[in-house]
C-alpha positions as a printed Julia matrix, in Angstrom:
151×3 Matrix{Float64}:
 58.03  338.66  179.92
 58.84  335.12  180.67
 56.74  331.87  179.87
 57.06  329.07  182.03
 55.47  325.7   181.68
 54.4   323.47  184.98
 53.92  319.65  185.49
 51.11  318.9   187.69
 49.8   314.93  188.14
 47.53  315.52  185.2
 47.77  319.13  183.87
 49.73  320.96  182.15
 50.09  324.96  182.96
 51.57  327.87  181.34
 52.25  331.04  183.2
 53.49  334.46  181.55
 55.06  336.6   184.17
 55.19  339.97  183.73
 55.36  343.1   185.62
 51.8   343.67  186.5
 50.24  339.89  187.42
 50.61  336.67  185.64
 48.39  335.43  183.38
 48.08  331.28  183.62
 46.53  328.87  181.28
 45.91  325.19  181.8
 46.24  322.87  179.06
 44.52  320.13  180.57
 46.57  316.36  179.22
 48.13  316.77  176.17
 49.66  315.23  172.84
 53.42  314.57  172.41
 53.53  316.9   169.76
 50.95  319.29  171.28
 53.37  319.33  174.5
 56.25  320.25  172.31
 54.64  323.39  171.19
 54.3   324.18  174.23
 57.94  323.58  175.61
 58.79  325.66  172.86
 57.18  328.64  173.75
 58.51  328.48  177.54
 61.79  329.4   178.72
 61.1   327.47  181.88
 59.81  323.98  182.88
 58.63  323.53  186.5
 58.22  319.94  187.38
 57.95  319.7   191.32
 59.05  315.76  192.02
 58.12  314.25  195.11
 57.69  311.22  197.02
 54.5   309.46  197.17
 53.53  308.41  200.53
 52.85  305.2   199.02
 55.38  302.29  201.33
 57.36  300.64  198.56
 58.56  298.03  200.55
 61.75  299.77  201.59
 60.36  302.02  204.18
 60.0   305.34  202.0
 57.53  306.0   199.24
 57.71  305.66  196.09
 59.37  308.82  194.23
 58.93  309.85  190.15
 61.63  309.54  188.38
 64.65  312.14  187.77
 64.47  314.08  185.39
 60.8   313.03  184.38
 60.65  312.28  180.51
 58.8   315.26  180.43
 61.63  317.43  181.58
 64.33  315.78  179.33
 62.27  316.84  176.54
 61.11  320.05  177.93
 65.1   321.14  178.49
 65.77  319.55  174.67
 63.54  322.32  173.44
 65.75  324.98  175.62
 63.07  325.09  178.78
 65.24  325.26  181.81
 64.75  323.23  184.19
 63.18  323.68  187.59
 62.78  320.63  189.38
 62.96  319.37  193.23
 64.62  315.78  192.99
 63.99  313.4   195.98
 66.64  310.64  194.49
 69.31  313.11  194.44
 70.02  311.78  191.36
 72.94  313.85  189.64
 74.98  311.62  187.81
 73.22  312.99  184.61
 72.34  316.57  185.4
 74.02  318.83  188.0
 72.15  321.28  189.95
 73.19  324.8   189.1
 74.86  323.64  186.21
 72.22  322.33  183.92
 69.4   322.77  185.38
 67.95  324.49  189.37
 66.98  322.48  191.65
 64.47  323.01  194.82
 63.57  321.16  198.05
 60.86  318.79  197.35
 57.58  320.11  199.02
 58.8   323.76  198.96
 56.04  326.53  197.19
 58.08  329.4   198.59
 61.17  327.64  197.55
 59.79  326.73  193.42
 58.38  330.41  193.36
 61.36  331.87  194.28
 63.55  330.2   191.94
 60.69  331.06  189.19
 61.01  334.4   190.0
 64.55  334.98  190.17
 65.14  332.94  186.91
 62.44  335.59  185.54
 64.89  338.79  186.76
 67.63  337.06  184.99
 67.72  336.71  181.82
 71.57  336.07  181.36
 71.45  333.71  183.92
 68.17  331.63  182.2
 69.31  331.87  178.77
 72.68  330.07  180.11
 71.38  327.35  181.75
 68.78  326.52  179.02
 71.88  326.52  176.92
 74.26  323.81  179.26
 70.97  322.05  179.61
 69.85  321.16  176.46
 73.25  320.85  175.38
 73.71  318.07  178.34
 70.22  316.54  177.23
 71.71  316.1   172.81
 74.98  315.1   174.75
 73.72  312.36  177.1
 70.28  311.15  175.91
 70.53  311.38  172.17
 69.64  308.6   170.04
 73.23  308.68  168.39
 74.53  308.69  172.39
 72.68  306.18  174.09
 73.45  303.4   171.28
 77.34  304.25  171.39
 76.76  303.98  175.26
 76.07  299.96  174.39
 77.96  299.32  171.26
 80.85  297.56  172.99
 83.59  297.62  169.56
């Protein structure tokens, strides 16, 4: 059995695949510390980024951040990560490494990668491991202010 948790615009989900049908459950908006009860309980966190089709200005639509704060703490509870990201932001996380990334818009593409991370559970439990490691090493309270102390 494997619990995942998903980010739509104003709900949250949780799905338990198993081998006869899944069984899903929406939260509806939640508390901070409601939502971390949650992550906890997952082994995956499905946040499906994309761009708004909202002109910014620059000719593309606006896109959500990446990772959402939501992910970050979602993978600091051991949740991997599964997460389109229309910045191609990577300087933080690396695809494959700490967390799996799809194409933005992509069902077929998020189920798949649900699914397979469901048949795998040497495979999840490593990447949950590199990415909550990468979130204590990187976004920590202890790493951000040695990031700006400057002696």
């Amino acid at each position: 059995m494997c619990y995942f948790a998903v980010r739509s615009s104003a709900t949250f989900f949780t799905m338990k695949i198993g081998r006869i049908r899944p069984a899903i459950t929406a939260h509806g908006w939640l508390q901070p510390d409601e939502l971390r009860a949650v992550y906890e309980r997952c082994h995956v966190f499905a946040s499906p980024v994309t761009r708004d089709d909202v002109d910014a200005g620059e000719g593309e639509g606006m896109v959500d951040g990446f990772p959402t704060t939501a992910a970050t703490d979602a993978m600091a509870t051991g949740a991997v990560l599964v997460s389109s990201n229309p910045r191609h932001e990577h300087r933080v996380f690396e695809p494959g490494r700490h967390y799996v990334e799809v194409p933005e818009r992509d069902p077929g593409a998020l189920v798949a990668a649900l699914l397979s991370l469901a048949d795998d559970r040497d495979a999840l439990a490593a990447l949950a491991d590199r990415g909550a490691g990468r979130v204590r090493e990187r976004m920590s309270a202890r790493a951000i202010r040695s990031s700006f102390m400057l002696w």
